[in-house]
Short mmCIF file of C-alpha atoms in Angstrom, two decimals:
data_model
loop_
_atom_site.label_atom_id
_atom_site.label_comp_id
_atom_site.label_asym_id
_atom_site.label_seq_id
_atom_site.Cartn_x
_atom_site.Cartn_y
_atom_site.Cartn_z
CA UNK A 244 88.34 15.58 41.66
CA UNK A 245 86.22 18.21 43.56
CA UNK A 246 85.88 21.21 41.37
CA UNK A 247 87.43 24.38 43.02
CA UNK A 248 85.10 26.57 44.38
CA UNK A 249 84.88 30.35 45.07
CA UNK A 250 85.30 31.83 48.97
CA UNK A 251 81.95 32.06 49.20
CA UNK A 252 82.19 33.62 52.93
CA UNK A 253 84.27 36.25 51.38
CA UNK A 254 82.08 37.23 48.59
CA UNK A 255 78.75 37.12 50.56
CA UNK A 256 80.43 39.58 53.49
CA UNK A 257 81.65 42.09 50.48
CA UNK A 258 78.00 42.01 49.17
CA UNK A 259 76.74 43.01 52.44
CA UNK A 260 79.78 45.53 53.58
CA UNK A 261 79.15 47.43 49.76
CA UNK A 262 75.31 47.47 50.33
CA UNK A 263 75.86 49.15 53.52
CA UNK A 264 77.53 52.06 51.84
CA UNK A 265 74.93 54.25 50.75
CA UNK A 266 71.92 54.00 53.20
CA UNK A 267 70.73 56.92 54.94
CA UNK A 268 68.69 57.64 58.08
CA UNK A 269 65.90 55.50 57.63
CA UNK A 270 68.25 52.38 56.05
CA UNK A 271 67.03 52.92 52.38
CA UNK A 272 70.09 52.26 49.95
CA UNK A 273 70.38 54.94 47.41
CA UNK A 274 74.57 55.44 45.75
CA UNK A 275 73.67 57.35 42.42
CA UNK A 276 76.39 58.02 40.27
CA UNK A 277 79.38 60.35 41.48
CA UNK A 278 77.40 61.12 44.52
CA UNK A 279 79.12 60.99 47.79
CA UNK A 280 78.60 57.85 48.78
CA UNK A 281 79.43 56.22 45.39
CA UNK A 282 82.76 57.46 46.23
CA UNK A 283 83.20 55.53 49.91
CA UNK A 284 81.97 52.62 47.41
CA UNK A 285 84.52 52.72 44.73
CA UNK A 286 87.08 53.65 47.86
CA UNK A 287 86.12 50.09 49.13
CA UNK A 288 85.83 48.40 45.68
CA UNK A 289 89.56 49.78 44.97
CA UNK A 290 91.21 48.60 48.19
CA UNK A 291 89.57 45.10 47.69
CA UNK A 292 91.31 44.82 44.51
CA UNK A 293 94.63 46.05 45.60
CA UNK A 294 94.62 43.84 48.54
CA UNK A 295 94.07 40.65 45.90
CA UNK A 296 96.80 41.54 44.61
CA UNK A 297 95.36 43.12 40.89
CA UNK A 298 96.45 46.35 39.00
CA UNK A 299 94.22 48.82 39.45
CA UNK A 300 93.08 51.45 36.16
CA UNK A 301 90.85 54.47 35.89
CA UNK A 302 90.24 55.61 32.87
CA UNK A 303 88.52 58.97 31.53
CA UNK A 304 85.11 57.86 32.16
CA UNK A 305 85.99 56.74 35.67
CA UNK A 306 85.36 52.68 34.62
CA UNK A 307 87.09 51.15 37.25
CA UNK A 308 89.15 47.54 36.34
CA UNK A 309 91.19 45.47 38.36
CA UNK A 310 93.32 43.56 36.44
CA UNK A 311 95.70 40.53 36.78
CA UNK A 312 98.68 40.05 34.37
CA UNK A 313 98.39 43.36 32.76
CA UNK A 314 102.26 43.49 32.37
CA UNK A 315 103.03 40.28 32.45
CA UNK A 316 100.71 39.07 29.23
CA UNK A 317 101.74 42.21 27.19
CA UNK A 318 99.80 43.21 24.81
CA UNK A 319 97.12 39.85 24.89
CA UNK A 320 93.28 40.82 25.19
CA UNK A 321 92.11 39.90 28.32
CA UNK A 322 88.76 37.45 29.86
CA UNK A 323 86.60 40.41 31.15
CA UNK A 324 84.09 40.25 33.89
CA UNK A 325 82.06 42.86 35.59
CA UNK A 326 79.01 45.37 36.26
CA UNK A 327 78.15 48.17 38.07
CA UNK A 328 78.15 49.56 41.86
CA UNK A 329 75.67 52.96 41.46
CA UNK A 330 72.12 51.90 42.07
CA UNK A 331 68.87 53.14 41.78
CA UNK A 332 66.89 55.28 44.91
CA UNK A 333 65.71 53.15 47.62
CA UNK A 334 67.67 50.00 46.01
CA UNK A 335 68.12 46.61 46.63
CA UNK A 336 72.19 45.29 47.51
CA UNK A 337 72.68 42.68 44.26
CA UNK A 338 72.02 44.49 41.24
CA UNK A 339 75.28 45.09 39.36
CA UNK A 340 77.02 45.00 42.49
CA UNK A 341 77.09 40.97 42.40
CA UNK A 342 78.43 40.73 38.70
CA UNK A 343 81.43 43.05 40.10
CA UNK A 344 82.03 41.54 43.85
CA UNK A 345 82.10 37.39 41.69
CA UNK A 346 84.53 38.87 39.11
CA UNK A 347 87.04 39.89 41.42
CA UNK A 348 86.16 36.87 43.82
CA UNK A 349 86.49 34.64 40.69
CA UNK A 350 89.98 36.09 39.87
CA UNK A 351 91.52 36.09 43.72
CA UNK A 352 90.07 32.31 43.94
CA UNK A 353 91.65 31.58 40.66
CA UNK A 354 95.27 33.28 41.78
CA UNK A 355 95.13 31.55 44.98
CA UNK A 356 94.37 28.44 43.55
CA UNK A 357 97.76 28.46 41.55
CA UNK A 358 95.58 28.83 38.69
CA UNK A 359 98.25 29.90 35.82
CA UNK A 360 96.12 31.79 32.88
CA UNK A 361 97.32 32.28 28.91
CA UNK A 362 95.72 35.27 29.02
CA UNK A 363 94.61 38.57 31.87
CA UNK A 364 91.97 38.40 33.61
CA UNK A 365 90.03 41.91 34.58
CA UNK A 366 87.39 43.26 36.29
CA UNK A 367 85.55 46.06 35.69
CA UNK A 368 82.52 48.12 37.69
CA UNK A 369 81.35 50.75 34.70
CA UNK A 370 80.23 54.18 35.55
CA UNK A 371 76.54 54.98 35.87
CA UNK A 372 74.79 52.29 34.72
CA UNK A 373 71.75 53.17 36.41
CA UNK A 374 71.44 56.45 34.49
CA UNK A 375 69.34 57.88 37.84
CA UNK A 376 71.25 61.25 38.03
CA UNK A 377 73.31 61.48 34.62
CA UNK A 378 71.33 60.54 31.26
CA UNK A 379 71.89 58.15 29.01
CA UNK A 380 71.94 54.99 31.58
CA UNK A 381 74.77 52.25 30.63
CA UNK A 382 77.03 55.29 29.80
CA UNK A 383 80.65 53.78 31.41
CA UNK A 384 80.29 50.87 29.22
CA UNK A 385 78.72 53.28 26.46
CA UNK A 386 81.78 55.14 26.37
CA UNK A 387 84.15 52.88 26.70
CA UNK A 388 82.57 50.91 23.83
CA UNK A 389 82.75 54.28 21.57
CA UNK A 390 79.12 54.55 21.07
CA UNK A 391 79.14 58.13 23.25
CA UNK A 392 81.81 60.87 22.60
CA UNK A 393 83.58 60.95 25.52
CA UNK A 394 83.77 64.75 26.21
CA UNK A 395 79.67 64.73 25.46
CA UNK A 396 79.73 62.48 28.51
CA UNK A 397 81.83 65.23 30.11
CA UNK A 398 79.52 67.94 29.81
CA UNK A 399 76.44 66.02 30.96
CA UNK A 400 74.56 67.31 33.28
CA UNK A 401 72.74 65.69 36.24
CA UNK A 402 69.01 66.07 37.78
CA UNK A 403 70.72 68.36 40.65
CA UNK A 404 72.87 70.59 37.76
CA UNK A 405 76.39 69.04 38.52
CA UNK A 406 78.39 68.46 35.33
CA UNK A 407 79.50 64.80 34.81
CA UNK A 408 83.32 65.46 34.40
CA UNK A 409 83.08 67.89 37.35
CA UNK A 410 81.93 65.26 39.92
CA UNK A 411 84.85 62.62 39.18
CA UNK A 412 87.17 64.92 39.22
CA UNK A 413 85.49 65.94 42.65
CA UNK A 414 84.99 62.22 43.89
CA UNK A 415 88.83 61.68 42.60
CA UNK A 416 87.86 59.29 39.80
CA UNK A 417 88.70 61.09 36.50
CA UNK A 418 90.88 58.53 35.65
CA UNK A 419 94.30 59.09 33.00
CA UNK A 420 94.11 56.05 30.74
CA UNK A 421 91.86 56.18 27.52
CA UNK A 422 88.66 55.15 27.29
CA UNK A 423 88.65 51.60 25.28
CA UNK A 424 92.11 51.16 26.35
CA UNK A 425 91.99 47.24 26.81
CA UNK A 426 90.00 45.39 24.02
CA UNK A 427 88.35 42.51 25.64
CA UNK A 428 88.97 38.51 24.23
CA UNK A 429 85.82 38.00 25.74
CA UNK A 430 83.27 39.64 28.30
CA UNK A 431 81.17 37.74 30.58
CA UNK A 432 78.76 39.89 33.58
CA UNK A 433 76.77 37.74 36.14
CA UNK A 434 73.59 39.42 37.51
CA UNK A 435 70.48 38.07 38.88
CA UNK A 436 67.75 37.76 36.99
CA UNK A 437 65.26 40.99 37.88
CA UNK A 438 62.77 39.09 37.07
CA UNK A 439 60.67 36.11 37.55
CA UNK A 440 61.24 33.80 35.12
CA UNK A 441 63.70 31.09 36.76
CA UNK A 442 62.52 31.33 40.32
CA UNK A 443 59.17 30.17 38.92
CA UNK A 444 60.43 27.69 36.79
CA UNK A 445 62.94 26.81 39.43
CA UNK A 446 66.18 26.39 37.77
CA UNK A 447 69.48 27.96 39.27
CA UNK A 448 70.91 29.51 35.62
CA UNK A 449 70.07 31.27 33.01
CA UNK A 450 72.31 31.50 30.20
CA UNK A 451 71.36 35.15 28.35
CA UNK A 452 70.82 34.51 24.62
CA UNK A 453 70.12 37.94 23.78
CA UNK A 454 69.47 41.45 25.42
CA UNK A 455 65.42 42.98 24.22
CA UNK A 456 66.33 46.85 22.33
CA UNK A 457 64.94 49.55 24.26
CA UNK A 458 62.93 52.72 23.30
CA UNK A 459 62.62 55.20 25.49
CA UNK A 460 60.22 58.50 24.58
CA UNK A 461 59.09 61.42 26.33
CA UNK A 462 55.63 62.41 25.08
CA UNK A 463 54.20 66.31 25.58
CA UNK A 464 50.91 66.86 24.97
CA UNK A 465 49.24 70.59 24.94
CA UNK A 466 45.77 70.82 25.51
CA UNK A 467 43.84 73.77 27.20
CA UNK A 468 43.10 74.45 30.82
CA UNK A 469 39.23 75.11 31.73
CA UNK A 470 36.75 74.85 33.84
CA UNK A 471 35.62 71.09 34.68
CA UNK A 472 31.86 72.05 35.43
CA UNK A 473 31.29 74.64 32.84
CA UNK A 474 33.20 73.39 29.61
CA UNK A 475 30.93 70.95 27.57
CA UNK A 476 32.76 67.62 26.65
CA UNK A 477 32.41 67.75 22.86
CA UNK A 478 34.92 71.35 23.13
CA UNK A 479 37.41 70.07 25.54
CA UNK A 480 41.23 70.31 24.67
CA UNK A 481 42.01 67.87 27.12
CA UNK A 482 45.74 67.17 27.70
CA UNK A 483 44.45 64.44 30.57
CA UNK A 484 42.54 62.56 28.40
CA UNK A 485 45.22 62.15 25.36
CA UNK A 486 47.50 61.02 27.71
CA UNK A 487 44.90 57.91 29.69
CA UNK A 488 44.60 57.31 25.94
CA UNK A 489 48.18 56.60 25.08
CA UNK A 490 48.18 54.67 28.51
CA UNK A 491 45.90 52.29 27.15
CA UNK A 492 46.83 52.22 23.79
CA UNK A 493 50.52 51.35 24.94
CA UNK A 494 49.38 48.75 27.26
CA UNK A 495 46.61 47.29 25.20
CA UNK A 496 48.83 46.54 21.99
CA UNK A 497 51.56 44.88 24.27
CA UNK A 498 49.40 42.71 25.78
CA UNK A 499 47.67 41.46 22.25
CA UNK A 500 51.88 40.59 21.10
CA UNK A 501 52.72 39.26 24.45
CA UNK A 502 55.49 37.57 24.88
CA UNK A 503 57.21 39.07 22.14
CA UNK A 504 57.77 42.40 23.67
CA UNK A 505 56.72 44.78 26.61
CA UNK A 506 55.22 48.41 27.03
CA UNK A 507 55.40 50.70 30.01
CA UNK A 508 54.23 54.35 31.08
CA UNK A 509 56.25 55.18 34.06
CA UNK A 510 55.66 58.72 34.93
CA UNK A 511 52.88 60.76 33.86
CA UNK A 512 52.37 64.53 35.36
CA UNK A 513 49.08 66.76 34.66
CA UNK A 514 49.67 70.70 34.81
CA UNK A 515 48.29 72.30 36.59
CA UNK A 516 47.08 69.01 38.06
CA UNK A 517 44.01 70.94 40.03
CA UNK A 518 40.57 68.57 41.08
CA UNK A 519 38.40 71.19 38.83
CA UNK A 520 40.50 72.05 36.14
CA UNK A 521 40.89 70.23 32.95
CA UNK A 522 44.67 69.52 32.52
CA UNK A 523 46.10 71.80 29.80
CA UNK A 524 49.37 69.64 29.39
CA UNK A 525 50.25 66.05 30.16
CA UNK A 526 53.53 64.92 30.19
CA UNK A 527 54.51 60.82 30.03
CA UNK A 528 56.75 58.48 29.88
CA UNK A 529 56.93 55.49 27.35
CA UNK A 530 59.38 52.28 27.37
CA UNK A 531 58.99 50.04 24.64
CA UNK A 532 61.31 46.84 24.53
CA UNK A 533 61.62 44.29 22.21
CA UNK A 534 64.14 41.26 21.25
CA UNK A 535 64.04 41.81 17.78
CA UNK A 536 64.73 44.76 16.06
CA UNK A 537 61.89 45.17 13.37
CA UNK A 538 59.59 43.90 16.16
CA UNK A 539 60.99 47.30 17.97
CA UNK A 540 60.61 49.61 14.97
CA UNK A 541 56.64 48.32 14.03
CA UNK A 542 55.61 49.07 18.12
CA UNK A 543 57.91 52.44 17.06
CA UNK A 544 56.00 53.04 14.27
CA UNK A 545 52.19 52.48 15.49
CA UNK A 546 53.18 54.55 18.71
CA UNK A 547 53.98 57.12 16.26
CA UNK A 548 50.81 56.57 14.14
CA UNK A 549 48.21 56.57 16.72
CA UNK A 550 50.01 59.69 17.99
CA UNK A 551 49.37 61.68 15.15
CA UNK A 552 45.82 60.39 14.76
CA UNK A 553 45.20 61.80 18.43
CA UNK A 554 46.35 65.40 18.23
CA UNK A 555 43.29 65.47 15.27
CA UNK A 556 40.75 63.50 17.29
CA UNK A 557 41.57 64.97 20.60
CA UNK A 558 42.36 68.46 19.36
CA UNK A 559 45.82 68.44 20.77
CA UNK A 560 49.32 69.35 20.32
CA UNK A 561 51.68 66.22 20.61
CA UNK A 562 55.49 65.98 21.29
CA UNK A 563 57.67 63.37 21.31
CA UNK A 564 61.10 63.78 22.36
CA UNK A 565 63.58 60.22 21.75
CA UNK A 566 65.06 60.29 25.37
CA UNK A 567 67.07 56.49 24.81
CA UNK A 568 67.58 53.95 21.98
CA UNK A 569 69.03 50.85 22.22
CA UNK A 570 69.39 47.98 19.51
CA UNK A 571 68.50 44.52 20.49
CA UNK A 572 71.96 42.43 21.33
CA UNK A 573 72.48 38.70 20.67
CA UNK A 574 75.12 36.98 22.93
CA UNK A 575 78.42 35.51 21.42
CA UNK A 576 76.87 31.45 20.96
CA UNK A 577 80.47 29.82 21.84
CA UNK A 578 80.10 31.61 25.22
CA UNK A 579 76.45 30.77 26.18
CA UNK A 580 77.55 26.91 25.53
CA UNK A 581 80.33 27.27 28.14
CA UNK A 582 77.78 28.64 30.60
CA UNK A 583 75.55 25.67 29.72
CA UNK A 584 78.55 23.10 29.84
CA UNK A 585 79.78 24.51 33.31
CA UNK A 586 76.34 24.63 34.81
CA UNK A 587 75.49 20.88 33.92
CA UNK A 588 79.38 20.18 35.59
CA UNK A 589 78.43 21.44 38.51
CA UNK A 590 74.99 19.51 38.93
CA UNK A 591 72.98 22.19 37.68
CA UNK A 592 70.20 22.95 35.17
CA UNK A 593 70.49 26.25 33.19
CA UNK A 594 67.83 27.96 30.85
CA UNK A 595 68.26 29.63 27.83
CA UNK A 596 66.78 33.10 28.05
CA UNK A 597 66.41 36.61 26.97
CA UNK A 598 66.91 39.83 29.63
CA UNK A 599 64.19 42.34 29.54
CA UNK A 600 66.80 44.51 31.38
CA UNK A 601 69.41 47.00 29.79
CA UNK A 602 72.96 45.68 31.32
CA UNK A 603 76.47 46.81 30.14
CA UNK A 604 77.30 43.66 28.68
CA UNK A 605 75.04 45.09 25.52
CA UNK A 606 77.24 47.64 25.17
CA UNK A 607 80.70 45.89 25.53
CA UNK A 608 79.01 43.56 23.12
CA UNK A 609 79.81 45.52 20.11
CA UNK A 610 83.45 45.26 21.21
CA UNK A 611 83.97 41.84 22.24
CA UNK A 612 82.57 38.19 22.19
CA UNK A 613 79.84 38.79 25.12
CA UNK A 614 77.25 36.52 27.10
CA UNK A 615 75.32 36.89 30.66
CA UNK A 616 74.61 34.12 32.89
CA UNK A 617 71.21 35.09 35.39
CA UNK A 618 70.32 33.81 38.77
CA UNK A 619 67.19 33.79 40.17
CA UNK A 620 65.66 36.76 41.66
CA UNK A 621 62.98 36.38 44.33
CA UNK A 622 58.82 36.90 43.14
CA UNK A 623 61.42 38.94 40.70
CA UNK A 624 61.92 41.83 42.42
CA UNK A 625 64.58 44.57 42.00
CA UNK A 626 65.42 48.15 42.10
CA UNK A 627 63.83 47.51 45.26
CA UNK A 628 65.28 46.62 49.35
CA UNK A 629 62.97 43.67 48.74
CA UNK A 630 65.89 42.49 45.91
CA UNK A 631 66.68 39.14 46.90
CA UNK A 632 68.70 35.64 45.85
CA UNK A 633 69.69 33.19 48.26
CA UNK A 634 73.10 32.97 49.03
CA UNK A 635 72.76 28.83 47.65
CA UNK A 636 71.79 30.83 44.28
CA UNK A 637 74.67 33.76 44.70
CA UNK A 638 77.00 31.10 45.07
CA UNK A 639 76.04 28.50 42.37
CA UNK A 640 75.98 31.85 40.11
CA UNK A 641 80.24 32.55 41.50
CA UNK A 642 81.26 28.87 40.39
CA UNK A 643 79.40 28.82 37.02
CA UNK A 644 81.03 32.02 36.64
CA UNK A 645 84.38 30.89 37.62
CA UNK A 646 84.65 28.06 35.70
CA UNK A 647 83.31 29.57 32.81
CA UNK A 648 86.37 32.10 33.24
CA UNK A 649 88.92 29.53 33.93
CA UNK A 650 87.99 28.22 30.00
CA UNK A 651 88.25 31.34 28.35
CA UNK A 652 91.50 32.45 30.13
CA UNK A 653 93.18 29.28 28.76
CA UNK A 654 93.63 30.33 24.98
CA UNK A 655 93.88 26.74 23.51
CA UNK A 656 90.54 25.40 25.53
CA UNK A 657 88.50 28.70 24.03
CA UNK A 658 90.05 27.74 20.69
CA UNK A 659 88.52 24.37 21.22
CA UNK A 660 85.26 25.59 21.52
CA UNK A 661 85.00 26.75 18.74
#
């Protein structure tokens, strides 16, 4: 018997109609959190629930679920599936927005199907993922997984000064049910890949083993501002120089552990960043990620070390401000079989992997048997209007999704498993 399949006409035009939302003159997509035009977004997302016939609940944090059999089930945990709709500045249209847009495809396909579940089914799109305006990124599913005080998410403040709690009340998305309110049975978010990994090696899924731990640091270094043609190198305090140092020492040390973890400076800014003038403070950026925890804590620990060694050598002040930290995740095992076992059903090949990305299944994780299942991204590009996956690779993605979700919504066939 032909295995039932979702509308894929349906979900492709809602992935197009949402990344529309959002663009401005020039046709770049930018929908940061709470902003205007996350608002017509979540308008849309809400209405396309409603009209698939799903309960719709807010809760404090403004996570948004659509939910089937809410009152009929009682007080049974529900299959969860979901992501994000906020992106980045100048974004692409899949990231997060997919894992939502399949969920609730999945579930209408299921209902209209007859399908007749032991358990609800939800989906959820999570506040702020993105973390572009309000800081910490990942901070719907944060909350909602109590790993952030909810009224410290409140008071947050954006880049442009507008308090968190402020804008969804402004947007009309400060939800009334509690934060945490529905315990998942199980969580399970589809994304593509945002990287380049199966695209190169050319298979259609990737089942997500485990989630790297992230280390985010903001590193000030005061140094003194002086002429550049009459102050002799040996007596320079130069902020400039620390900083290329710490460039290269980050880089360097990644590249001798490869593939074990990664290193990044992002932003870097020279004050007062004059042709002539040696830079009396340098301000950067460093991500470190690893998949394994002590892996994380030694690149932690000889960031730190060298750091100290500099301020003597380069006769410098150093400061390091902890701006993000984030344990590595492993994915529940029972799950990432079903993803493997639905992707071979459906002619496919799947790969084991690891996400270098930060997603908000590592947060509902701590909450809730959790796994991720990846599609291929294009030369692995994202946070980017380059972002691209074929619609053959959307779709494939939908139906390992769905029938991955048809398992774990019949109770007896999850207990099976396991």
């Amino acid at each position: 018997m032909k295995p039932l399949s979702v509308n894929s006409t349906r979900l492709l035009a809602r992935l197009q109609e949402l990344g529309s939302i959002g663009r401005d003159a020039d046709g770049r997509l930018t929908r940061l959190a709470l902003s205007d035009a996350d608002r017509q977004a979540r308008d849309h997302l809400v209405a396309w629930i409603r009209a698939a016939g799903l309960e719709v609940a807010i809760d404090r944090i403004g996570n948004i679920f659509g939910i089937w059999g809410g009152n009929k089930y009682g007080s049974q945990q529900p299959v969860l599936l979901g992501s994000h709709i906020d992106t980045v500045m100048n974004a692409g249209i899949y990231d997060g927005c997919y894992g939502v847009l399949a969920g609730l495809e999945v579930i209408q396909t299921l209902r209209e199907a007859g399908f007749v579940p032991e358990r609800p089914i939800a989906v959820a799109a999570f506040t702020n993922e993105e973390g572009v305006r309000f800081a910490p990124d990942m901070m719907g599913s944060l909350v909602y997984a109590g790993g952030l005080e909810l009224e410290t998410a409140l008071a947050t403040r954006s880049t442009d000064g507008a308090v968190l709690g402020q804008e969804l009340a402004r947007i009309g998305y400060a939800g009334d049910h509690a934060v945490g309110f529905m315990r998942p049975h199980a969580y399970v978010e589809l994304h593509i890949e945002q990287g380049p990994v199966l695209e190169h090696s050319g298979i259609p899924i990737g089942a997500v083993e485990d989630l790297q731990g992230i280390s985010w640091q903001r590193i000030t270094i005061e140094g003194q501002a002086n002429h550049a043609g009459t102050t002799p190198m040996a007596l320079r305090r130069d902020a400039g120089y620390a900083a290329a140092r710490i460039m290269t020492f980050v880089h360097d040390r990644a590249m001798a552990l490869k593939p074990s973890g990664v290193a990044t400076v992002g932003s870097v800014a020279f004050e007062p960043n004059a042709i002539n003038v040696i830079p009396a403070r340098a301000t950067l950026t460093v991500d470190l990620r690893n998949p394994d925890e002590t892996g994380l804590q030694e690149e932690e620990n000889a960031l730190a070390a060298f750091l100290s060694d500099l301020e003597t050598s380069g006769n410098v002040k150093i400061h390091v401000e902890i701006l993000a930290r984030s344990r590595p995740v492993t994915f529940d095992a029972r799950i990432i079989d079903l993803i493997e076992k639905a992707t071979l059903k459906r002619g496919l090949t799947a790969r084991r992997m690891t996400s270098g990305a930060g997603h908000d299944a590592q947060m509902i994780a701590s909450m809730a048997p959790t796994a991720m299942i990846f599609v291929p991204s294009h030369k692995g590009i994202s946070h980017n209007p380059a972002e691209f996956t074929s619609n053959e690779g959307l779709i494939s993605g939908a139906n390992v999704l769905l029938d991955v979700t048809q398992h774990l919504a019949d109770a007896s066939s999850y207990r099976k498993s396991e």
